[in-house]
CSV table of C-alpha atoms and ligand atoms in Angstrom, one decimal:
chain,number,residue,atom,x,y,z
A,1,MET,CA,36.6,-18.1,4.3
A,2,LYS,CA,33.2,-19.9,4.8
A,3,VAL,CA,30.1,-17.8,4.3
A,4,LEU,CA,26.4,-18.6,5.0
A,5,VAL,CA,23.6,-16.4,3.4
A,6,VAL,CA,20.2,-16.7,5.2
A,7,GLY,CA,17.1,-16.2,3.1
A,8,SER,CA,15.6,-17.4,-0.2
A,9,GLY,CA,14.5,-14.3,-2.2
A,10,GLY,CA,15.9,-12.4,-5.1
A,11,ARG,CA,17.7,-10.1,-2.7
A,12,GLU,CA,19.5,-13.1,-1.2
A,13,HIS,CA,20.4,-14.5,-4.6
A,14,ALA,CA,21.9,-11.2,-5.6
A,15,LEU,CA,23.9,-11.0,-2.3
A,16,THR,CA,25.0,-14.6,-2.8
A,17,TRP,CA,26.1,-13.8,-6.4
A,18,ALA,CA,28.1,-10.8,-5.3
A,19,ILE,CA,29.7,-12.8,-2.4
A,20,ALA,CA,30.5,-15.8,-4.7
A,21,SER,CA,32.7,-13.5,-6.8
A,22,SER,CA,34.9,-12.6,-3.8
A,23,PRO,CA,38.4,-14.2,-4.0
A,24,GLN,CA,38.3,-14.5,-0.2
A,25,VAL,CA,35.3,-17.0,-0.2
A,26,THR,CA,36.1,-20.7,-0.4
A,27,GLU,CA,32.8,-22.2,0.8
A,28,LEU,CA,29.4,-20.6,0.3
A,29,TYR,CA,26.1,-21.9,1.8
A,30,CYS,CA,22.5,-20.6,1.6
A,31,ALA,CA,19.7,-21.5,4.0
A,32,PRO,CA,17.2,-22.3,2.6
A,33,GLY,CA,18.1,-20.6,-0.7
A,34,ASN,CA,16.3,-21.2,-4.0
A,35,GLY,CA,16.8,-22.8,-7.5
A,36,GLY,CA,19.2,-20.1,-8.6
A,37,MET,CA,21.2,-19.9,-5.5
A,38,GLY,CA,21.7,-23.7,-5.7
A,39,GLU,CA,23.8,-23.1,-8.8
A,40,ILE,CA,26.4,-21.0,-7.1
A,41,ALA,CA,26.3,-22.2,-3.4
A,42,THR,CA,25.4,-25.3,-1.4
A,43,LEU,CA,21.8,-25.2,-0.2
A,44,VAL,CA,21.0,-26.1,3.4
A,45,ASP,CA,17.5,-27.2,4.2
A,46,ILE,CA,16.8,-24.8,7.2
A,47,GLN,CA,14.1,-22.2,7.1
A,48,ASP,CA,15.2,-18.6,7.8
A,49,SER,CA,13.0,-18.4,10.9
A,50,ASP,CA,14.5,-21.5,12.5
A,51,ILE,CA,17.0,-19.6,14.6
A,52,ASP,CA,18.2,-22.6,16.7
A,53,ARG,CA,19.1,-24.7,13.7
A,54,LEU,CA,20.7,-21.9,11.8
A,55,VAL,CA,23.0,-21.1,14.8
A,56,GLN,CA,23.8,-24.8,15.3
A,57,PHE,CA,24.7,-25.2,11.6
A,58,ALA,CA,26.9,-22.1,11.6
A,59,GLU,CA,28.7,-23.4,14.7
A,60,ASP,CA,29.1,-26.9,13.4
A,61,LYS,CA,30.6,-25.6,10.1
A,62,ALA,CA,32.7,-22.9,11.9
A,63,MET,CA,31.3,-20.2,9.6
A,64,ASP,CA,33.5,-17.1,9.2
A,65,LEU,CA,30.5,-14.9,8.3
A,66,VAL,CA,26.7,-15.2,8.3
A,67,VAL,CA,24.8,-12.7,6.1
A,68,VAL,CA,21.2,-12.3,7.1
A,69,GLY,CA,18.9,-11.1,4.3
A,70,PRO,CA,15.3,-10.8,5.6
A,71,GLU,CA,13.9,-8.8,8.5
A,72,ASN,CA,12.2,-11.8,10.2
A,73,PRO,CA,15.3,-13.7,11.5
A,74,LEU,CA,16.8,-10.3,12.4
A,75,SER,CA,13.8,-9.4,14.6
A,76,LEU,CA,14.0,-12.9,16.1
A,77,GLY,CA,17.5,-12.2,17.3
A,78,LEU,CA,19.6,-14.4,14.9
A,79,VAL,CA,22.5,-11.9,14.9
A,80,ASP,CA,22.5,-11.7,18.7
A,81,GLN,CA,22.7,-15.5,19.0
A,82,LEU,CA,25.4,-15.9,16.4
A,83,THR,CA,27.5,-13.1,18.0
A,84,GLU,CA,27.1,-14.8,21.4
A,85,LYS,CA,28.7,-17.9,19.9
A,86,GLY,CA,31.6,-15.9,18.5
A,87,ILE,CA,30.3,-16.1,14.9
A,88,LYS,CA,30.5,-12.9,12.8
A,89,ALA,CA,27.0,-11.9,11.6
A,90,PHE,CA,26.0,-9.1,9.2
A,91,GLY,CA,22.8,-7.4,10.3
A,92,PRO,CA,21.4,-5.5,13.3
A,93,THR,CA,20.7,-7.0,16.7
A,94,GLN,CA,17.1,-7.7,17.8
A,95,ALA,CA,17.1,-4.5,19.7
A,96,ALA,CA,18.3,-2.4,16.7
A,97,ALA,CA,16.0,-4.3,14.3
A,98,GLN,CA,13.1,-2.6,16.2
A,99,LEU,CA,13.6,0.3,13.8
A,100,GLU,CA,11.6,-1.9,11.4
A,101,SER,CA,9.8,-4.3,13.7
A,102,SER,CA,8.1,-1.5,15.7
A,103,LYS,CA,6.9,1.6,13.8
A,104,GLY,CA,6.2,3.3,17.2
A,105,TYR,CA,9.9,2.7,18.2
A,106,MET,CA,11.1,4.2,15.0
A,107,LYS,CA,8.8,7.2,15.3
A,108,ASP,CA,9.8,7.8,18.9
A,109,LEU,CA,13.5,7.9,17.8
A,110,CYS,CA,12.6,10.5,15.3
A,111,ALA,CA,10.8,12.6,17.9
A,112,ASP,CA,13.8,12.3,20.3
A,113,TYR,CA,16.4,13.2,17.7
A,114,ASP,CA,14.6,15.7,15.6
A,115,ILE,CA,14.6,13.5,12.5
A,116,PRO,CA,12.1,14.9,9.9
A,117,THR,CA,9.1,12.6,9.6
A,118,ALA,CA,5.3,12.7,9.5
A,119,ARG,CA,3.5,14.0,12.6
A,120,TYR,CA,2.2,10.9,14.5
A,121,LYS,CA,0.7,9.3,17.6
A,122,ARG,CA,1.4,5.9,19.0
A,123,CYS,CA,-2.0,4.5,20.1
A,124,TYR,CA,-2.7,1.6,22.5
A,125,ASP,CA,-6.5,1.3,22.0
A,126,ALA,CA,-9.1,2.2,19.4
A,127,LYS,CA,-10.5,5.2,21.3
A,128,GLU,CA,-7.1,6.9,21.5
A,129,ALA,CA,-6.6,6.2,17.8
A,130,LYS,CA,-10.0,7.6,16.8
A,131,ASP,CA,-9.5,10.7,19.0
A,132,PHE,CA,-6.2,11.5,17.2
A,133,LEU,CA,-7.8,10.8,13.7
A,134,SER,CA,-10.4,13.5,14.5
A,135,GLU,CA,-7.5,16.0,14.8
A,136,LEU,CA,-6.2,15.2,11.3
A,137,SER,CA,-7.7,15.6,7.8
A,138,ALA,CA,-8.0,13.1,5.0
A,139,PRO,CA,-6.2,11.2,3.7
A,140,TYR,CA,-5.4,9.3,6.9
A,141,VAL,CA,-2.4,6.9,7.4
A,142,ILE,CA,-3.0,4.0,9.8
A,143,LYS,CA,-0.2,1.5,10.6
A,144,ALA,CA,0.0,-1.7,12.6
A,145,ASP,CA,3.0,-1.3,14.8
A,146,GLY,CA,4.7,-4.7,14.1
A,147,LEU,CA,5.9,-6.7,11.1
A,148,ALA,CA,2.9,-7.4,8.8
A,149,ALA,CA,4.8,-8.5,5.6
A,150,GLY,CA,4.3,-5.1,4.1
A,151,LYS,CA,0.5,-5.2,4.4
A,152,GLY,CA,0.1,-3.3,7.7
A,153,VAL,CA,-0.3,0.2,6.3
A,154,VAL,CA,-3.7,1.6,5.3
A,155,ILE,CA,-4.1,5.0,3.5
A,156,ALA,CA,-7.8,5.9,4.1
A,157,THR,CA,-9.5,8.5,2.0
A,158,ASP,CA,-12.3,9.2,4.6
A,159,LEU,CA,-12.8,9.0,8.3
A,160,ALA,CA,-15.1,6.0,8.2
A,161,GLU,CA,-12.5,4.0,6.3
A,162,ALA,CA,-9.8,5.1,8.7
A,163,GLU,CA,-11.9,4.1,11.8
A,164,GLY,CA,-12.7,0.8,10.1
A,165,ALA,CA,-8.9,0.1,9.7
A,166,VAL,CA,-8.3,1.0,13.3
A,167,ASP,CA,-11.0,-1.4,14.5
A,168,GLU,CA,-9.6,-4.2,12.2
A,169,MET,CA,-6.1,-3.7,13.5
A,170,PHE,CA,-7.1,-3.7,17.2
A,171,GLY,CA,-9.5,-6.6,16.3
A,172,GLY,CA,-6.5,-8.8,15.5
A,173,LYS,CA,-6.3,-8.7,11.7
A,174,PHE,CA,-2.5,-8.6,11.9
A,175,GLY,CA,-2.2,-10.6,15.1
A,176,ASP,CA,0.3,-9.2,17.7
A,177,ALA,CA,1.5,-6.7,15.1
A,178,GLY,CA,-1.7,-4.8,15.6
A,179,ASP,CA,-1.5,-4.6,19.5
A,180,GLN,CA,-0.4,-1.0,18.9
A,181,VAL,CA,-1.3,1.3,16.0
A,182,VAL,CA,0.5,4.4,14.7
A,183,ILE,CA,-1.6,7.1,13.2
A,184,GLU,CA,0.3,9.6,10.9
A,185,GLU,CA,-0.2,12.7,9.0
A,186,PHE,CA,-0.2,12.1,5.2
A,187,LEU,CA,2.9,13.3,3.4
A,188,GLN,CA,2.8,14.6,-0.2
A,189,GLY,CA,5.7,14.2,-2.6
A,190,GLU,CA,7.7,11.6,-4.5
A,191,GLU,CA,9.1,8.5,-2.8
A,192,ALA,CA,12.7,7.4,-2.9
A,193,SER,CA,14.9,4.8,-1.1
A,194,PHE,CA,18.2,5.4,0.5
A,195,PHE,CA,20.7,2.7,1.6
A,196,ALA,CA,23.7,3.0,3.8
A,197,LEU,CA,26.0,0.5,5.6
A,198,LEU,CA,26.3,1.4,9.3
A,199,ASP,CA,28.8,-0.1,11.7
A,200,GLY,CA,27.5,1.4,15.0
A,201,GLU,CA,29.6,4.5,14.4
A,202,HIS,CA,30.4,5.2,10.8
A,203,MET,CA,28.2,5.3,7.7
A,204,LEU,CA,28.9,4.3,4.1
A,205,THR,CA,26.3,5.5,1.7
A,206,LEU,CA,25.5,3.0,-1.1
A,207,ALA,CA,24.2,3.6,-4.6
A,208,THR,CA,20.6,4.8,-4.9
A,209,ALA,CA,17.7,2.9,-6.3
A,210,GLN,CA,13.9,3.2,-6.8
A,211,ASP,CA,11.4,0.5,-6.8
A,212,TYR,CA,7.9,0.0,-8.3
A,213,LYS,CA,5.5,-1.2,-5.6
A,214,ARG,CA,2.2,-1.4,-7.4
A,215,VAL,CA,1.4,-4.6,-9.4
A,216,GLY,CA,0.1,-2.9,-12.5
A,217,ASP,CA,1.5,-0.8,-15.3
A,218,GLY,CA,1.2,3.0,-14.6
A,219,ASP,CA,1.5,2.3,-10.9
A,220,THR,CA,-2.0,0.9,-10.6
A,221,GLY,CA,-3.5,-2.0,-8.5
A,222,PRO,CA,-2.5,-3.3,-5.1
A,223,ASN,CA,0.9,-2.9,-3.4
A,224,THR,CA,3.4,-5.7,-3.7
A,225,GLY,CA,6.9,-6.4,-2.3
A,226,GLY,CA,8.2,-4.6,-5.5
A,227,MET,CA,7.7,-5.4,-9.2
A,228,GLY,CA,11.0,-3.9,-10.4
A,229,ALA,CA,13.7,-1.3,-9.7
A,230,TYR,CA,16.4,0.7,-11.2
A,231,SER,CA,19.6,2.4,-10.1
A,232,PRO,CA,20.7,5.1,-9.9
A,233,ALA,CA,17.5,6.9,-8.8
A,234,LEU,CA,17.6,10.2,-10.6
A,235,ILE,CA,15.6,12.0,-7.8
A,236,MET,CA,18.4,11.3,-5.3
A,237,THR,CA,20.8,14.1,-6.3
A,238,PRO,CA,24.1,14.3,-4.4
A,239,GLU,CA,22.8,17.4,-2.5
A,240,LEU,CA,19.7,15.4,-1.4
A,241,CYS,CA,21.8,12.4,-0.4
A,242,LYS,CA,23.9,14.7,1.7
A,243,GLN,CA,20.8,16.2,3.4
A,244,VAL,CA,19.5,12.7,4.1
A,245,GLU,CA,22.9,11.6,5.6
A,246,GLU,CA,23.0,14.7,7.9
A,247,GLU,CA,19.3,15.0,8.9
A,248,ILE,CA,18.2,11.4,9.0
A,249,ILE,CA,21.0,8.9,9.0
A,250,ALA,CA,23.6,10.6,11.3
A,251,PRO,CA,21.1,11.3,14.1
A,252,THR,CA,19.8,7.7,13.8
A,253,VAL,CA,23.4,6.4,14.3
A,254,ARG,CA,23.8,8.6,17.3
A,255,GLY,CA,20.4,7.9,18.7
A,256,MET,CA,20.7,4.1,18.5
A,257,ALA,CA,24.2,4.2,20.1
A,258,GLU,CA,22.8,6.4,22.9
A,259,LYS,CA,19.9,4.0,23.4
A,260,GLY,CA,22.4,1.1,23.9
A,261,ALA,CA,21.4,-0.5,20.6
A,262,PRO,CA,24.1,0.6,18.2
A,263,TYR,CA,23.0,-0.1,14.6
A,264,LYS,CA,25.2,-2.4,12.5
A,265,GLY,CA,24.1,-3.6,9.1
A,266,VAL,CA,22.4,-2.1,6.1
A,267,LEU,CA,19.8,0.6,6.9
A,268,PHE,CA,17.2,1.2,4.2
A,269,ALA,CA,15.3,4.5,4.6
A,270,GLY,CA,12.0,4.9,2.7
A,271,LEU,CA,11.7,8.7,2.1
A,272,MET,CA,9.1,11.1,0.9
A,273,ILE,CA,10.7,14.0,-0.9
A,274,THR,CA,8.3,16.8,0.2
A,275,PRO,CA,8.4,20.5,-0.6
A,276,GLU,CA,10.0,21.0,2.9
A,277,GLY,CA,12.7,18.5,2.1
A,278,PRO,CA,13.2,14.7,2.7
A,279,LYS,CA,11.1,13.1,5.4
A,280,LEU,CA,11.4,9.6,6.7
A,281,ILE,CA,8.4,7.3,6.0
A,282,GLU,CA,9.9,4.1,7.4
A,283,PHE,CA,13.2,2.3,8.1
A,284,ASN,CA,13.9,-1.2,7.0
A,285,VAL,CA,16.8,-3.1,8.6
A,286,ARG,CA,17.8,-5.0,5.5
A,287,PHE,CA,18.3,-4.4,1.8
A,288,GLY,CA,15.3,-3.7,-0.3
A,289,ASP,CA,14.1,-6.5,-2.6
A,290,PRO,CA,14.3,-5.9,-5.6
A,291,GLU,CA,16.5,-2.8,-5.0
A,292,CYS,CA,19.4,-5.0,-3.8
A,293,GLN,CA,19.4,-6.7,-7.2
A,294,VAL,CA,20.2,-3.5,-9.1
A,295,LEU,CA,22.7,-2.4,-6.4
A,296,MET,CA,24.6,-5.7,-6.7
A,297,ALA,CA,24.5,-5.5,-10.5
A,298,ARG,CA,26.3,-2.1,-10.3
A,299,LEU,CA,28.7,-2.9,-7.5
A,300,GLU,CA,32.3,-3.2,-8.9
A,301,SER,CA,34.1,-3.7,-5.5
A,302,ASP,CA,34.3,-6.9,-3.5
A,303,LEU,CA,31.3,-6.9,-1.2
A,304,VAL,CA,32.8,-9.2,1.4
A,305,PRO,CA,35.4,-6.7,2.9
A,306,ALA,CA,32.5,-4.2,3.3
A,307,LEU,CA,30.3,-6.7,5.1
A,308,LEU,CA,33.2,-7.7,7.4
A,309,ALA,CA,34.1,-4.0,8.1
A,310,THR,CA,30.4,-3.4,9.0
A,311,VAL,CA,30.5,-6.1,11.6
A,312,ASP,CA,33.9,-5.1,12.9
A,313,GLY,CA,33.3,-1.3,13.1
A,314,ARG,CA,35.8,-0.4,10.4
A,315,LEU,CA,33.6,1.1,7.7
A,316,ASP,CA,35.8,4.2,7.7
A,317,GLU,CA,38.4,2.1,5.9
A,318,ILE,CA,36.1,1.1,3.1
A,319,ASP,CA,35.4,2.7,-0.3
A,320,LEU,CA,33.0,1.1,-2.8
A,321,ALA,CA,33.2,1.5,-6.5
A,322,TRP,CA,30.0,1.5,-8.6
A,323,SER,CA,29.5,1.1,-12.3
A,324,ASP,CA,28.7,4.3,-14.2
A,325,LYS,CA,26.1,2.1,-16.0
A,326,ALA,CA,22.5,2.0,-15.0
A,327,ALA,CA,20.9,-1.2,-13.9
A,328,LEU,CA,17.2,-2.2,-14.2
A,329,THR,CA,15.4,-5.3,-12.9
A,330,VAL,CA,12.0,-6.6,-13.9
A,331,VAL,CA,10.3,-8.9,-11.5
A,332,MET,CA,8.4,-11.8,-13.1
A,333,ALA,CA,5.6,-13.1,-10.8
A,334,SER,CA,3.1,-16.0,-10.8
A,335,LYS,CA,-0.2,-14.9,-12.4
A,336,GLY,CA,-2.5,-13.9,-9.5
A,337,TYR,CA,0.2,-12.3,-7.3
A,338,PRO,CA,-0.1,-10.5,-4.9
A,339,GLY,CA,-3.4,-12.5,-4.4
A,340,SER,CA,-3.4,-16.3,-4.6
A,341,TYR,CA,-1.5,-18.1,-7.4
A,342,PRO,CA,-0.7,-21.6,-8.5
A,343,LYS,CA,2.4,-23.2,-7.2
A,344,GLY,CA,4.8,-25.6,-9.0
A,345,THR,CA,4.4,-24.3,-12.6
A,346,GLN,CA,7.3,-25.1,-14.8
A,347,ILE,CA,9.7,-22.4,-16.1
A,348,LYS,CA,10.8,-24.1,-19.3
A,349,SER,CA,13.7,-21.9,-20.3
A,350,LEU,CA,15.6,-18.8,-19.2
A,351,PRO,CA,17.8,-16.4,-21.1
A,352,VAL,CA,21.5,-17.1,-20.8
A,353,ASP,CA,23.5,-14.7,-18.6
A,354,ARG,CA,25.7,-12.5,-20.7
A,355,ASP,CA,29.0,-11.4,-19.0
A,356,GLY,CA,27.4,-9.9,-16.0
A,357,GLU,CA,25.4,-7.5,-18.2
A,358,LEU,CA,22.4,-9.7,-17.9
A,359,THR,CA,21.6,-11.8,-14.9
A,360,VAL,CA,18.5,-13.6,-13.8
A,361,PHE,CA,18.2,-13.6,-10.1
A,362,HIS,CA,15.8,-16.2,-8.7
A,363,ALA,CA,13.3,-15.7,-5.9
A,364,GLY,CA,10.5,-18.3,-5.5
A,365,THR,CA,12.0,-21.1,-7.6
A,366,THR,CA,13.1,-24.7,-6.8
A,367,ARG,CA,14.9,-27.4,-8.8
A,368,ASP,CA,13.0,-30.7,-9.2
A,369,GLY,CA,15.3,-33.1,-11.0
A,370,GLY,CA,16.0,-31.3,-14.3
A,371,LYS,CA,13.0,-29.0,-14.0
A,372,LEU,CA,12.8,-25.5,-12.7
A,373,LEU,CA,9.6,-24.8,-10.9
A,374,ALA,CA,8.0,-21.6,-9.6
A,375,THR,CA,7.0,-21.9,-6.0
A,376,GLY,CA,6.4,-18.3,-4.9
A,377,GLY,CA,4.6,-15.1,-5.8
A,378,ARG,CA,7.7,-13.2,-7.0
A,379,VAL,CA,9.8,-15.7,-9.0
A,380,LEU,CA,12.5,-14.2,-11.2
A,381,ASN,CA,14.3,-10.9,-11.4
A,382,VAL,CA,15.6,-10.2,-14.9
A,383,THR,CA,18.4,-7.7,-14.4
A,384,ALA,CA,20.3,-5.8,-17.0
A,385,LEU,CA,23.0,-3.1,-17.2
A,386,GLY,CA,23.0,-0.4,-19.9
A,387,ALA,CA,24.7,2.9,-20.7
A,388,THR,CA,21.4,4.6,-19.8
A,389,ILE,CA,18.3,3.5,-17.9
A,390,GLY,CA,16.5,3.3,-21.2
A,391,GLU,CA,19.1,0.9,-22.6
A,392,ALA,CA,19.1,-1.3,-19.4
A,393,GLN,CA,15.3,-1.4,-19.7
A,394,ALA,CA,15.4,-2.5,-23.4
A,395,ARG,CA,17.9,-5.2,-22.6
A,396,ALA,CA,15.9,-6.4,-19.6
A,397,TYR,CA,12.6,-6.7,-21.5
A,398,ALA,CA,14.3,-8.4,-24.5
A,399,ALA,CA,15.5,-11.0,-22.0
A,400,VAL,CA,12.0,-11.2,-20.3
A,401,ASP,CA,10.6,-12.1,-23.7
A,402,GLU,CA,13.0,-15.1,-23.8
A,403,VAL,CA,11.6,-16.6,-20.6
A,404,ASP,CA,9.3,-19.5,-21.4
A,405,TRP,CA,6.9,-19.5,-18.5
A,406,PRO,CA,3.2,-19.1,-19.5
A,407,GLU,CA,2.0,-18.9,-15.9
A,408,GLY,CA,4.2,-15.8,-15.2
A,409,PHE,CA,3.6,-12.1,-15.8
A,410,CYS,CA,5.5,-8.8,-15.3
A,411,ARG,CA,4.9,-5.1,-15.5
A,412,ARG,CA,6.0,-3.7,-18.9
A,413,ASP,CA,6.9,-0.2,-17.7
A,414,ILE,CA,9.6,-0.6,-15.1
A,415,GLY,CA,11.8,2.6,-15.2
A,416,TRP,CA,9.1,4.7,-16.9
A,417,ARG,CA,9.4,7.5,-14.4
A,418,ALA,CA,13.1,7.9,-14.9
A,419,ILE,CA,12.9,7.5,-18.7
A,420,LYS,CA,10.1,10.0,-19.1
B,1,AMP,P1,5.5,1.8,5.0
B,1,AMP,O1,5.3,0.3,5.1
B,1,AMP,O2,5.5,2.5,6.3
B,1,AMP,O3,6.6,2.2,4.1
B,1,AMP,O4,4.3,2.3,4.1
B,1,AMP,C1,4.0,1.7,2.9
B,1,AMP,C2,3.6,2.8,1.9
B,1,AMP,O5,2.6,3.6,2.4
B,1,AMP,C3,4.8,3.8,1.7
B,1,AMP,O6,5.7,3.3,0.7
B,1,AMP,C4,4.0,5.0,1.2
B,1,AMP,O7,3.7,4.9,-0.2
B,1,AMP,C5,2.8,5.0,2.0
B,1,AMP,N1,2.9,5.8,3.2
B,1,AMP,C6,3.3,5.4,4.5
B,1,AMP,N2,3.3,6.4,5.4
B,1,AMP,C7,2.9,7.5,4.7
B,1,AMP,C8,2.7,8.9,5.0
B,1,AMP,N3,2.8,9.3,6.3
B,1,AMP,N4,2.3,9.7,4.1
B,1,AMP,C9,2.1,9.3,2.8
B,1,AMP,N5,2.2,8.0,2.4
B,1,AMP,C10,2.6,7.1,3.3
B,2,LIG,N1,11.1,-3.2,-2.2
B,2,LIG,C1,10.7,-2.7,-1.0
B,2,LIG,C2,11.1,-3.5,0.2
B,2,LIG,O1,12.0,-4.3,0.1
B,2,LIG,O2,10.6,-3.3,1.3
């Protein structure tokens, strides 16, 4: 069968890598892809937000399956348009993708279906937001409603900072994404991520993972898309997973179906494990990046039948096998990230992949003749398996030290929370 993967990050390289190993797949394309994906698939020069051209390409090539990695094309309705043309597409519809593209939509679903989450108010102007802030105590959580590339959340330590954030959001700092603002109560606890495939009716829980969001060692410095991850996440015990399935995921499946927007695709729940139990911080309508990299490293089953079953509403027929080993990935980024950084620096050498036990997934890379160049903020994901998280960590960092790229950096402590 012919498969197209849409996206160009480490997440999409990991998905492409898993899909490439399926005996069912005869032709594999990526749009636009990156320097690593080009080694295992044919790259197509179409950006992931160019919905019309993606649909045209999938139609011309008679794709059997399109797998959409990032949230942007999902919220632009790529899956709806492909489905209309009779092309199978993995990912939620535009309506269902509102679980990520509108924080207010997600919170209203929680209110309607008793899903545990932080107390909140959806605000349409600055006065309304400030009035609600005065009912809460510090720290304050202020969120732009729409997609803001992970930057639309402010945790303010005092009221003046909180009111400043409200003014900035309504003042257009995040464009249309800030037309509405959600104010929330601050939740205490440890964060964890939960992933499940949903087909509109059934759920299939995936392995657990935890990522490291801050740029600096010891969880310091600004937030990033994620500087590393490991799987399994020790905090997510089987009992806790069951509680999340019952209290958060199952009512979401039911609620979305009742709203006429049945959810199909992968649902990624960002959780706060509080003393009163797990509470939903946010939903993402896609795999986490870099969490996907460690999930794919541990997946032993063929991914393609699970993706097809998600699209077809047959997830009850699927069972996925996961390696007992731990996986850990270290993100190497361009010096300066998440601020500004130079583009086009050369990565002179990479460690060799070793029997699937060590894989370097690419994110912002491109091939220029014989050279491999860094083009993005997050550039490489050095991913290793090991008998324990500690062993996976040692292997990943040994491989990081083989990377010859003076303009890159990474955190040196990915996995510390689990290893401690
Ligand atoms: P979000 O984009 O909604 O996941 O928010 C980004 C980060 O802000 C989360 O990963 C949390 O670390 C933090 N955060 C968001 N909402 C809350 C909340 N209600 N209480 C505490 N921390 C939060
Ligand atoms: N690593 C977090 C995310 O993908 O949103």
